[in-house]
Coordinates of C-alpha atoms in Angstrom, one line a residue:
X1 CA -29.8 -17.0 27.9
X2 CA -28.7 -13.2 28.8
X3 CA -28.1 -10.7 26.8
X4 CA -24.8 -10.5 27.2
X5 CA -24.6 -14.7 26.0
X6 CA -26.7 -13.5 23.0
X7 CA -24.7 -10.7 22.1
X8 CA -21.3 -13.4 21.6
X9 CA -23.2 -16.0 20.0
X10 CA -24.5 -13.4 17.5
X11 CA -21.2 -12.1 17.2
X12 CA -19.9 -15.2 16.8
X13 CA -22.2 -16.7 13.8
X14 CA -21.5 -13.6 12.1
X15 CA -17.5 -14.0 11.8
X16 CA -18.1 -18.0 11.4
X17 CA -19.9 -16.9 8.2
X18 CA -17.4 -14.6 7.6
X19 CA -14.3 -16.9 7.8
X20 CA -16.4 -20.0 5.9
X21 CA -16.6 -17.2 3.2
X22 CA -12.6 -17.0 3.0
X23 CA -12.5 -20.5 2.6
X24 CA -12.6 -21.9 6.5
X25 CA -13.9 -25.5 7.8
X26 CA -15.6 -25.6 10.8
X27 CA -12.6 -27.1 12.4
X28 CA -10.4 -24.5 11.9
X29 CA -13.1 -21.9 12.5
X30 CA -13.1 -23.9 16.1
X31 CA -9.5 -23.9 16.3
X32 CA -9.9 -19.6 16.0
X33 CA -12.9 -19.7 18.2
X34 CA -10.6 -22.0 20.9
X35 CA -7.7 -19.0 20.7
X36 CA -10.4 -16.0 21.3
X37 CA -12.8 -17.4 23.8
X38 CA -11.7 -18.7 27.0
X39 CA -14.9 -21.5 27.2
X40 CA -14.8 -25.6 27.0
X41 CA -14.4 -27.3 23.5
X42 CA -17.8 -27.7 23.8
X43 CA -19.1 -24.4 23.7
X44 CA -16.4 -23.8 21.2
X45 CA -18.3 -25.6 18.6
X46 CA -21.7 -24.5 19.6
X47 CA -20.1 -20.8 18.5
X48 CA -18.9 -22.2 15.5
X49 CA -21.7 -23.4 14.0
X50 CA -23.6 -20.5 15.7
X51 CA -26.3 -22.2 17.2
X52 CA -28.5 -21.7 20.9
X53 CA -28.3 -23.9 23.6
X54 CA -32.0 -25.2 22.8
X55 CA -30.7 -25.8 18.8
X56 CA -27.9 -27.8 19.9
X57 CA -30.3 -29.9 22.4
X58 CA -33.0 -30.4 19.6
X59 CA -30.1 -32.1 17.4
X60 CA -28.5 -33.9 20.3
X61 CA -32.0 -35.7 21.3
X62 CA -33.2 -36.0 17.4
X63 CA -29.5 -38.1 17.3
X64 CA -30.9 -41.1 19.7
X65 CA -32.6 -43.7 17.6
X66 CA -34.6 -45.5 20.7
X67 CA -35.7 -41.8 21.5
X68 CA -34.4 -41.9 25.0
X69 CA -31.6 -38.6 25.1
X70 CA -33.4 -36.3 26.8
X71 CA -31.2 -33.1 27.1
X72 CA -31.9 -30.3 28.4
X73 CA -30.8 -27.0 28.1
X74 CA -29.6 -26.8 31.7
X75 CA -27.6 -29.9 31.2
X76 CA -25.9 -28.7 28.4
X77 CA -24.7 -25.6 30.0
X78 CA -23.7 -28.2 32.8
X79 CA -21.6 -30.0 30.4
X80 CA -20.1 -26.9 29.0
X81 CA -18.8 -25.3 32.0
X82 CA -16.9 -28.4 33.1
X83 CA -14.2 -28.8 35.0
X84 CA -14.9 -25.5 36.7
X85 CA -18.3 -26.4 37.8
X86 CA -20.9 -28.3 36.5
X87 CA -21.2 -31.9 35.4
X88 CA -18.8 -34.1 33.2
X89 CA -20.3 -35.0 30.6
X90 CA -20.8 -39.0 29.7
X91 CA -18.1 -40.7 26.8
X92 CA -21.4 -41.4 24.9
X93 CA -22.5 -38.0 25.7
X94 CA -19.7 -36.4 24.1
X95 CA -19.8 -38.9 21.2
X96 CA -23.1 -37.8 20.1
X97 CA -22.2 -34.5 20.5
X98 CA -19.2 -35.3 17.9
X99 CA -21.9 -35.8 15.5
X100 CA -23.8 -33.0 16.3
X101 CA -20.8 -30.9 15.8
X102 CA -19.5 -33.3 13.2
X103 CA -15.5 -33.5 14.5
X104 CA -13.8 -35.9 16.3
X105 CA -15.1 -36.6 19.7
X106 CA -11.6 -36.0 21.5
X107 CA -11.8 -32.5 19.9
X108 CA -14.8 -31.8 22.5
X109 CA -12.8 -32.2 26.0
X110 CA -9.6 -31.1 27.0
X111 CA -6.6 -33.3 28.1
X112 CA -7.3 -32.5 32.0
X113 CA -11.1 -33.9 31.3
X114 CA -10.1 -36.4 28.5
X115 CA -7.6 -38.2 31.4
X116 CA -10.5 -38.1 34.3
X117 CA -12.2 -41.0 32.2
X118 CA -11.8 -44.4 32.3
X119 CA -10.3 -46.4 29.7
X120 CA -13.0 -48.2 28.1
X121 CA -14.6 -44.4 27.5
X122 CA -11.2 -42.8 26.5
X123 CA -11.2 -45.6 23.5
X124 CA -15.0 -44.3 22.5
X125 CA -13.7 -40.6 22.8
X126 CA -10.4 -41.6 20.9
X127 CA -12.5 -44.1 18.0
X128 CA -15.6 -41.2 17.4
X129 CA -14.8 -39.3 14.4
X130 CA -17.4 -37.6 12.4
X131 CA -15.0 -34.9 10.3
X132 CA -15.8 -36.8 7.2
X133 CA -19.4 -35.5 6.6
X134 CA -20.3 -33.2 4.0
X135 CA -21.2 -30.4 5.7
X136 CA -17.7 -30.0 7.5
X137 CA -16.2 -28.7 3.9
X138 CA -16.4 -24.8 4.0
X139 CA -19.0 -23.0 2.0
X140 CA -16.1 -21.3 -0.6
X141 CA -13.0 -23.3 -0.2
X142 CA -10.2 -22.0 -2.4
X143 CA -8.8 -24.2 -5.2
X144 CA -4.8 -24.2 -5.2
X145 CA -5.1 -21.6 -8.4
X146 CA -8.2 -19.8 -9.5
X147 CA -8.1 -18.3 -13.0
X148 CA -9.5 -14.4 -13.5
X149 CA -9.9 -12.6 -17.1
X150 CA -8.7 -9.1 -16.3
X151 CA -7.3 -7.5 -19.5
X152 CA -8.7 -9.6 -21.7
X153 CA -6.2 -12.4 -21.7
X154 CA -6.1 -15.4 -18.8
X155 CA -3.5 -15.1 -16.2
X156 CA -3.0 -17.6 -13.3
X157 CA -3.9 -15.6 -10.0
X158 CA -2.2 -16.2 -7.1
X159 CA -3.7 -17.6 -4.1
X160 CA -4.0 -15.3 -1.6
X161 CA -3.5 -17.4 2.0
X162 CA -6.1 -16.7 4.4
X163 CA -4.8 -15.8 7.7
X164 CA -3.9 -18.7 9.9
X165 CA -5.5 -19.3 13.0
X166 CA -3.2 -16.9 15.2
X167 CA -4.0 -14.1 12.6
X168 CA -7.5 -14.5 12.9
X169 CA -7.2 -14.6 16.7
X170 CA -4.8 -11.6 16.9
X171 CA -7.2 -9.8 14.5
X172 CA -10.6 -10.5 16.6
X173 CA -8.4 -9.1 19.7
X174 CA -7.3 -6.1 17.6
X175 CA -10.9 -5.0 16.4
X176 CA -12.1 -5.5 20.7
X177 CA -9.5 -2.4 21.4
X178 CA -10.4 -1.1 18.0
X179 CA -14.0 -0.9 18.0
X180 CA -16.6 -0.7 20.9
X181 CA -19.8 -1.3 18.4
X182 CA -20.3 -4.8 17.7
X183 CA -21.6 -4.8 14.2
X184 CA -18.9 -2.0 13.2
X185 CA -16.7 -4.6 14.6
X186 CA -18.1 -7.6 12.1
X187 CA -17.7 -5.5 9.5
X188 CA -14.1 -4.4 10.2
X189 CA -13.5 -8.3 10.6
X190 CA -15.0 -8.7 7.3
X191 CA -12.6 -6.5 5.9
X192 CA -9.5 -7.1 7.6
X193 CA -10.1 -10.4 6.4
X194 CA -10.4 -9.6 3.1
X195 CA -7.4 -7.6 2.9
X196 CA -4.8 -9.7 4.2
X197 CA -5.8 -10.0 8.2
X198 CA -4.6 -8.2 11.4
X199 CA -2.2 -5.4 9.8
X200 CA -5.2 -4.4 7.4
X201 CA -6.5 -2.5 11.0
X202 CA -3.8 -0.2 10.5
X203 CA -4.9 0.4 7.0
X204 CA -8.8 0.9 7.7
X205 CA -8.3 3.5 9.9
X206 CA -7.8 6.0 7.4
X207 CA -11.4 5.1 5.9
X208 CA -14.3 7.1 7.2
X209 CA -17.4 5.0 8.4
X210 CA -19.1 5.1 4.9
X211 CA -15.6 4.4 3.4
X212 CA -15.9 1.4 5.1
X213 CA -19.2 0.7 4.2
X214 CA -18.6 1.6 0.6
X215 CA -15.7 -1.4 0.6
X216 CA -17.9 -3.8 2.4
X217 CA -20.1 -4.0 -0.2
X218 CA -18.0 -4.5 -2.8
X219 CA -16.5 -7.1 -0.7
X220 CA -20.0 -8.7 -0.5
X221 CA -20.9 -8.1 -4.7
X222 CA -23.8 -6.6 -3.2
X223 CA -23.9 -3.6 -5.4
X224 CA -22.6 -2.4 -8.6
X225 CA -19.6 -0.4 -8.5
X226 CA -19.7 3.1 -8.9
X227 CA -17.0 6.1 -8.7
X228 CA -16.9 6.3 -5.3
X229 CA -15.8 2.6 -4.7
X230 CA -13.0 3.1 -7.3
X231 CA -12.3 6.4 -4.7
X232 CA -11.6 4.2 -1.8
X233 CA -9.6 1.4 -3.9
X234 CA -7.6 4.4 -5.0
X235 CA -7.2 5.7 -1.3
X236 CA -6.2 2.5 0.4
X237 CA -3.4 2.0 -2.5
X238 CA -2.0 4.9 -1.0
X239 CA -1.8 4.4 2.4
X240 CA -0.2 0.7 1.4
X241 CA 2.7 2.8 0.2
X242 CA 3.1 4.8 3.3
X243 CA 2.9 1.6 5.2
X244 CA 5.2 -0.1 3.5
X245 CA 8.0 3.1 3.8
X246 CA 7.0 2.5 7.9
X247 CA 7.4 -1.1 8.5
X248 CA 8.4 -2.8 4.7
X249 CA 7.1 -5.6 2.8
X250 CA 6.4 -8.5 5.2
X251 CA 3.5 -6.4 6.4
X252 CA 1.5 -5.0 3.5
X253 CA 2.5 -7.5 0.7
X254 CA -1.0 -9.3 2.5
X255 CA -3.3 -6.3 2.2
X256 CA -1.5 -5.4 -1.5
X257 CA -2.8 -9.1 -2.3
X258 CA -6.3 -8.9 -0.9
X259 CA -6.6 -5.5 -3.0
X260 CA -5.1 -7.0 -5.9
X261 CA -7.8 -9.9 -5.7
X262 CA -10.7 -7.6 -4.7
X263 CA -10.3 -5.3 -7.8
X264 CA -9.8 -8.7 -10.4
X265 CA -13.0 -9.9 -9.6
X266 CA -14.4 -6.5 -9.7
X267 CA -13.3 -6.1 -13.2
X268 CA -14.2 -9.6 -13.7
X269 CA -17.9 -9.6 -12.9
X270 CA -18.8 -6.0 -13.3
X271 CA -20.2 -4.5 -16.4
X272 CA -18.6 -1.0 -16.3
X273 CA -18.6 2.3 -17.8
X274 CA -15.2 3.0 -20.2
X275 CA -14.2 5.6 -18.4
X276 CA -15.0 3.7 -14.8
X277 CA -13.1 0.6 -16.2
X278 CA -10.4 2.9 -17.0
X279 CA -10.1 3.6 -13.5
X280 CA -10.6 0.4 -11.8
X281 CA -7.9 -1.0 -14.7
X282 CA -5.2 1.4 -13.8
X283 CA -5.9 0.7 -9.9
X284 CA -5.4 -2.7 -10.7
X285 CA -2.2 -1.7 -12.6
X286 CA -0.8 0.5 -9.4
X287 CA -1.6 -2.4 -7.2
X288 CA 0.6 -5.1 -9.6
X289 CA 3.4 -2.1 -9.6
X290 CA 3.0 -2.0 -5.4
X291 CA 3.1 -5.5 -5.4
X292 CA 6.0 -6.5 -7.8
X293 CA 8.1 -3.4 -5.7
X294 CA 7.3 -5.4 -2.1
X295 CA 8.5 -8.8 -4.2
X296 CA 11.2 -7.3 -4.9
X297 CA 12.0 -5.9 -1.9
X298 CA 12.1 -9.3 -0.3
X299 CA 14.0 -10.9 -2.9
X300 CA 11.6 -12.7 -4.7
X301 CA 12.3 -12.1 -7.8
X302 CA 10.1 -14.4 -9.9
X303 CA 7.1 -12.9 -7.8
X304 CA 8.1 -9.6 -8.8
X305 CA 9.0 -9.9 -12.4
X306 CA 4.8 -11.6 -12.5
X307 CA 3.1 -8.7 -11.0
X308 CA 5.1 -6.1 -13.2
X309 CA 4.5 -7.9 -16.2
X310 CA 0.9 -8.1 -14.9
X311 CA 0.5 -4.2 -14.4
X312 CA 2.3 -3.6 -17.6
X313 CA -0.6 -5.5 -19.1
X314 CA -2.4 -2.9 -17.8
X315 CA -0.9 0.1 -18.0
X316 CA -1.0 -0.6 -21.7
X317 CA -5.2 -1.2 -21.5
X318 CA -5.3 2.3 -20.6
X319 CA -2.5 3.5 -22.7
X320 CA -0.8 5.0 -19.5
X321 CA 3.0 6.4 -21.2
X322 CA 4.0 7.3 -17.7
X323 CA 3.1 4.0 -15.9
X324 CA 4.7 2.4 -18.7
X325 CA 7.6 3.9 -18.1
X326 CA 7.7 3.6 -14.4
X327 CA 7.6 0.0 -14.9
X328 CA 10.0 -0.5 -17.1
X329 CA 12.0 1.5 -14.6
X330 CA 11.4 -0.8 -11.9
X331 CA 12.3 -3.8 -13.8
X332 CA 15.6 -2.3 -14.8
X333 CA 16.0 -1.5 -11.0
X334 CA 15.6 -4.9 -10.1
X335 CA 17.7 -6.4 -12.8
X336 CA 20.8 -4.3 -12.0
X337 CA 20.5 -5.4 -8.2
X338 CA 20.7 -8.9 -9.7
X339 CA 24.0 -8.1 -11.5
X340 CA 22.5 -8.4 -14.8
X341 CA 23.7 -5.1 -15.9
X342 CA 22.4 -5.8 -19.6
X343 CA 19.6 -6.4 -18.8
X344 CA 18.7 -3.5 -16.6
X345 CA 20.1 -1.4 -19.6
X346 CA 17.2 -3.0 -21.6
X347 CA 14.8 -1.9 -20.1
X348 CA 15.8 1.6 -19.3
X349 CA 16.0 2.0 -22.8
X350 CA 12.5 0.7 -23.1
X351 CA 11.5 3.2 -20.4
X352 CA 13.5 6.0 -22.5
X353 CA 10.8 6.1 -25.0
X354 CA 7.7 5.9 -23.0
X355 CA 9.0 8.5 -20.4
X356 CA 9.4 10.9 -23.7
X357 CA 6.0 10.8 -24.1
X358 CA 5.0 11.6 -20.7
X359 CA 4.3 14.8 -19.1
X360 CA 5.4 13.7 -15.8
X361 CA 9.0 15.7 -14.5
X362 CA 9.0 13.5 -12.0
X363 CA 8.9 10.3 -14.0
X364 CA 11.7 11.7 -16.5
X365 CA 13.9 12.7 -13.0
X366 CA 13.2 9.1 -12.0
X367 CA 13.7 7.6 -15.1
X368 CA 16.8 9.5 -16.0
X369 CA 18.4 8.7 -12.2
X370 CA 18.2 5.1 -13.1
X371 CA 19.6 5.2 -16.3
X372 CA 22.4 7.1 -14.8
X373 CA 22.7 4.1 -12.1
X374 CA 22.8 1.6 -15.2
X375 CA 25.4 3.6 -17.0
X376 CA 27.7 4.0 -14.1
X377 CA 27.6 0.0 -13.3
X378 CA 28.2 -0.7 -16.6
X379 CA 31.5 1.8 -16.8
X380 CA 29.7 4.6 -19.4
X381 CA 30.8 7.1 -17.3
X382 CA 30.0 10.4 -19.6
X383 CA 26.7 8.8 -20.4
X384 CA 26.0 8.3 -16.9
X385 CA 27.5 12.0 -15.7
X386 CA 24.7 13.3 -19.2
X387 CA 21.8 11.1 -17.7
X388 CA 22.9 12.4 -13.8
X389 CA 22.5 16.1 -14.8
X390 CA 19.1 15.4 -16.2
X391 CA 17.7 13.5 -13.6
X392 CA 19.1 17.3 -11.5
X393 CA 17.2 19.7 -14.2
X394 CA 14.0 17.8 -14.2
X395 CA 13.4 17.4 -10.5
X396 CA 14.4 21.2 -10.1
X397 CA 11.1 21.5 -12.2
X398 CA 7.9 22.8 -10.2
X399 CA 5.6 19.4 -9.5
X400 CA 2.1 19.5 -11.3
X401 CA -1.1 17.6 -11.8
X402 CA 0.7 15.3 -14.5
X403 CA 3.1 14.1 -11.8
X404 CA 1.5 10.9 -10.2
X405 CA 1.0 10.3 -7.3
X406 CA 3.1 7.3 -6.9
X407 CA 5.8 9.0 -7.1
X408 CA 5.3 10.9 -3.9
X409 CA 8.9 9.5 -2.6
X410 CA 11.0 11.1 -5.5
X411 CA 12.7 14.5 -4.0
X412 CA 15.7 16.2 -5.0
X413 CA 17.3 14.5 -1.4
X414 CA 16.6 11.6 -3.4
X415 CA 18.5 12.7 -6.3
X416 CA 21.7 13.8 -3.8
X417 CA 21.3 9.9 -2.5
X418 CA 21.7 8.1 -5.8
X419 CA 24.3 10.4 -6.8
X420 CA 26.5 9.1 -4.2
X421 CA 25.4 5.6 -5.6
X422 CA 27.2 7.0 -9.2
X423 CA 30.1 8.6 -7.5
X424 CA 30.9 5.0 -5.9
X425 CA 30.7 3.1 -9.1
X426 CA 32.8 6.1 -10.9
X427 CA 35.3 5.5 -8.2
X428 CA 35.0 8.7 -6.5
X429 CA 34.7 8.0 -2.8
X430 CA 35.4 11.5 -1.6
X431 CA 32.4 12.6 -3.8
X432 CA 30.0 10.1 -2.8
X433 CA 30.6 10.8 1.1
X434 CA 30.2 14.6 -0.1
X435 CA 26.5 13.6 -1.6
X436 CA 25.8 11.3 1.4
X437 CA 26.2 13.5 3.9
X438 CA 24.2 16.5 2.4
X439 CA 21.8 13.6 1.7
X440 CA 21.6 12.7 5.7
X441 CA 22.1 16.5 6.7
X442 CA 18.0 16.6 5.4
X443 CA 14.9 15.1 6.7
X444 CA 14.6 11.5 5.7
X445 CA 11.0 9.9 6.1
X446 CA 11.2 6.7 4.4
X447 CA 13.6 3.8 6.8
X448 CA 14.4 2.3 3.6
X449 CA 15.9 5.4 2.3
X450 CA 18.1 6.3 5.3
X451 CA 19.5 2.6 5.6
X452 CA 20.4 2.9 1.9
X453 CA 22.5 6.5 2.3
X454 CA 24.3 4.9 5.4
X455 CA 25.4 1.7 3.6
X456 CA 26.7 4.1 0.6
X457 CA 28.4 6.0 3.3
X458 CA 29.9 2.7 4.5
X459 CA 31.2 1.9 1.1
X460 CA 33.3 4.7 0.4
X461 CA 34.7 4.6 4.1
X462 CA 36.0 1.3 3.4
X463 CA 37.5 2.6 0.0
X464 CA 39.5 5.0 1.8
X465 CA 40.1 2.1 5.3
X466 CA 38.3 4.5 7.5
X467 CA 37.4 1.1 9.2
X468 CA 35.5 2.7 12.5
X469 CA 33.6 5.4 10.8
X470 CA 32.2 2.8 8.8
X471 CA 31.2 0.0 11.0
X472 CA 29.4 3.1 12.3
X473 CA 27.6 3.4 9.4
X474 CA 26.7 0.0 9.1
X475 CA 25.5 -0.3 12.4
X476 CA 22.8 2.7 12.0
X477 CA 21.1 1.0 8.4
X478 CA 21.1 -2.9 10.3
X479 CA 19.3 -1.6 12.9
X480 CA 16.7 -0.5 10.6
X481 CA 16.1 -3.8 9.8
X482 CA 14.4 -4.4 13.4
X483 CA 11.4 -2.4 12.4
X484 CA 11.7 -2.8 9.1
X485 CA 11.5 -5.8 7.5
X486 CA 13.4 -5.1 3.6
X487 CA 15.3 -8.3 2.7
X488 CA 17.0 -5.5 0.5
X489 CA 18.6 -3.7 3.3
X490 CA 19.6 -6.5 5.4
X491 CA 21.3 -8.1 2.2
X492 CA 23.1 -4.8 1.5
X493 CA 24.4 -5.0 5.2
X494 CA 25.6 -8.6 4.2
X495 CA 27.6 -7.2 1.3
X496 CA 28.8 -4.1 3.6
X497 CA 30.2 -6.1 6.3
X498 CA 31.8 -8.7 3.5
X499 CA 33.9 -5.4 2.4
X500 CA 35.1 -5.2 5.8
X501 CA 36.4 -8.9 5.6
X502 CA 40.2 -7.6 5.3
X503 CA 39.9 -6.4 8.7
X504 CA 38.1 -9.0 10.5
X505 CA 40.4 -9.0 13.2
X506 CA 39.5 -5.6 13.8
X507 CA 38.0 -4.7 17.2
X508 CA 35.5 -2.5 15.2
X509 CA 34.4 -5.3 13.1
X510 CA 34.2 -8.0 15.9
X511 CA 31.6 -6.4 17.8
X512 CA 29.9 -5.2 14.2
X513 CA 29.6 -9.2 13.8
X514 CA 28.0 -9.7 17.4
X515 CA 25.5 -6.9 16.7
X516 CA 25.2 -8.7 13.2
X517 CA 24.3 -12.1 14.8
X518 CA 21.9 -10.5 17.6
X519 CA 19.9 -9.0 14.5
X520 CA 20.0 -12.4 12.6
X521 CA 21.3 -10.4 9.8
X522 CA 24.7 -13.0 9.8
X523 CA 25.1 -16.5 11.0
X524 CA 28.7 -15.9 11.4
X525 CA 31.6 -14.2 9.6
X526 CA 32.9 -17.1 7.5
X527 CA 31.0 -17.6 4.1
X528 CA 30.1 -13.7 3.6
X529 CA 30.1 -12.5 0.1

């Protein structure tokens, strides 16, 4: 066998053990293996199962009873390089080898080969099935919902989907650009795998080599965890954020997930010091928060309300005021884009308290905003103009150490933006076009944030019938949908263009709908709401 031969097999027993670890079968290890490699069925399996050609011959000839297979290696490479040269091999041949590789036997040859035989041997290929044996189950396989004791109460953990087969492919073809050494490449593999699959590559670039190293053996529970695991946890939480402001929820929710999982089981098996549990607990906090926010952002409710309740459990271990408050925050947040207005009041009022007793500015700016928001959609306008002016005085305050780091996205352009939000639900149109476009006027980082100013813009065009200024507007925030994949935004563009209803006779609004169906953002015009 060359070096070269060596060298795949190797690699290839390495990420077998690696996917049978995430809950694989050897079938659908194949089925990854079939995707990647460009070799016969036959040699598929022999990678999945990570054996040599002289293995695979022992078992094949240790298979006949009357001790007359007589394989040899040559043969089998004969066999495995049909039809572009080589031999065929016999039906019987490849029934054995069914057994051997304990699949089905018409799993082994393609349909070009499968049709060259006759059809006496097509009925032994088609009748040989040997998926049934024990030793075909995977070595971990996931139950449908595994159980973790976190904060010391019992809460059903998701089940975090291991990548499907194209995943697993597109991954293995991202780490060969990504990676020249082969053993940095099984580990990145490792990894990827652990965090959600193929966008996970994205995310580990940011991690130095011992970074990476660091992970990989927490990954493995081969060492305890010390402060410089927690480090990385900590680092890779915040690079899911940035992600998520560059291409949305649909991306990261998967790495949030396998980060979310990681750190359970770390808090789970681990014996830790207080103030290293401490850590670890409000990572695992952050990570709910992240999580519940990317829910949220696609709509599922349910799934977000579960992983904010989860991180207020939490928060509250480590008596965090400011996460508290946060929280609470979001939930109101996601309540009033529900239409439950008293609801959302609830739990601004709930944040009210904790955000007194935090030091964080920033939180009290961001808590305040959203109270304002509340307050205007339920028609306290003074209350809302009081809790507006706040949200102003405290982000004008100089950042600190207290401010976390979370809250990176919270900028006075962010206050000018929700203002315009108020203005609209005051009924002040003019205003809110005033705070949009100084809003626009500045630097704008986060998609999500820009597509939200346009569609405010939008709204108070349509107040005052400027009809093609704001199919304009409307236009710029659905094409951030392309790249960006917020169920948010596209539904807000729903609502937008529903405005515009009146005029759908409109040129304007006509070729709006066309750009509108291109994006898959509308089916069609009728039914909009």
């Amino acid at each position: 066998m060359s070096g070269e031969a060596i060298q795949v097999l190797l690699e290839c027993r390495r990420r077998s053990e690696a996917l049978r670890a995430m809950g694989y079968g050897f079938e659908q290890i194949a089925d990854v293996f079939a995707v990647y490699h460009e070799v016969s069925p036959l040699r598929v399996y022999r990678y999945t199962y990570g054996r040599t050609a002289a293995e695979a011959v022992a078992l094949y000839n240790d298979l006949d009873p009357a001790g007359t297979a007589a394989l040899r290696e040559s043969r089998l490479y004969d066999y495995e390089h049909w039809p572009r040269r080589g031999m065929r091999p016999t039906a019987r041949t490849v029934a054995l080898f069914a057994q051997v590789y304990q699949t089905a036997a018409r799993r082994l040859v393609t349909d070009e080969v499968y049709a060259s035989y006759s059809l006496r041997d097509r009925q032994l290929i088609d009748r040989t099935d040997h998926r049934h044996l024990p030793a075909q189950q995977p070595s971990r396989a996931p139950s449908p919902v595994s159980q973790h004791v976190t904060m010391g109460v019992e809460a059903a953990r998701d089940m975090v989907p291991a990548p499907t087969v194209q995943d697993c492919a597109s991954l293995l073809r991202a780490l060969r650009a990504e990676e020249a050494d082969v053993k940095r490449r099984d580990l990145l593999f490792e990894l990827a795998l652990a965090l959600g699959g193929a966008p996970a590559v994205i995310l580990l670039r940011h991690l130095s080599a011992p970074e990476k190293d660091r992970l990989a053996a927490a990954v493995r529970s081969s060492t305890r965890v010390d402060s410089g695991t927690v480090e990385v946890i900590e680092k890779l939480t915040a690079r899911c954020r940035r992600l998520d402001d560059d291409f949305g929820p649909e991306t990261v929710l998967p790495i949030v997930n396998g980060q979310r999982r990681l750190v359970a089981d770390l808090l789970r098996r681990e014996t830790l010091l207080p103030g290293l549990r401490d850590r670890l607990t409000y990572a695992y906090a952050e990570l709910n928060q992240l999580a519940g926010w990317l829910h949220h952002d696609l709509m599922d409710y349910a799934g977000a309300h579960r992983r904010y309740q989860e991180a207020l459990t939490a928060a509250h271990e480590v008596a965090d005021p400011t996460l508290i408050s946060y929280l609470h925050t979001c939930l109101s947040g996601m309540s009033l884009h529900q239409g439950l207005v008293g609801e959302a009041l609830d739990h601004i009022f709930a944040a009210q308290g904790w955000a007194r007793q935090s030091v964080s500015t920033v939180l009290r700016s961001v808590h305040a905003m959203d109270l304002a928001r509340a307050l205007a959609t339920a028609g306290r306008v003074r209350e809302s103009e009081q809790a507006l002016a706040q949200s102003r005085h405290f982000i004008d305050q100089p950042r600190s150490e207290a401010d976390p780091s979370y809250l990176y996205w919270w900028s006075p352009n962010g206050v000018r933006k929700n203002t315009a939000f108020c203005m609209l639900a005051w009924g002040r149109p003019d205003d809110a076009i005033d705070a949009v476009e100084r809003t626009l006027a500045a630097p704008i980082t986060r998609k999500l944030a820009r597509g939200e100013a346009l569609l405010y813009y939008a709204r108070a065009l349509t107040q005052k019938r400027e009809i093609p200024t704001a199919v304009d507007k409307i236009r710029g925030a659905a094409q951030i949908t392309i790249g960006h994949s917020s169920g948010r935004l596209a539904e807000s563009v729903r609502q937008a263009r529903a405005r515009l209803q009146p005029w759908a006779d409109n040129k304007h609004v006509r070729l709006l709908d066309e750009e509108l169906r291109s994006l898959g953002i509308i089916a069609g015009v009728s039914g909009l709401a």
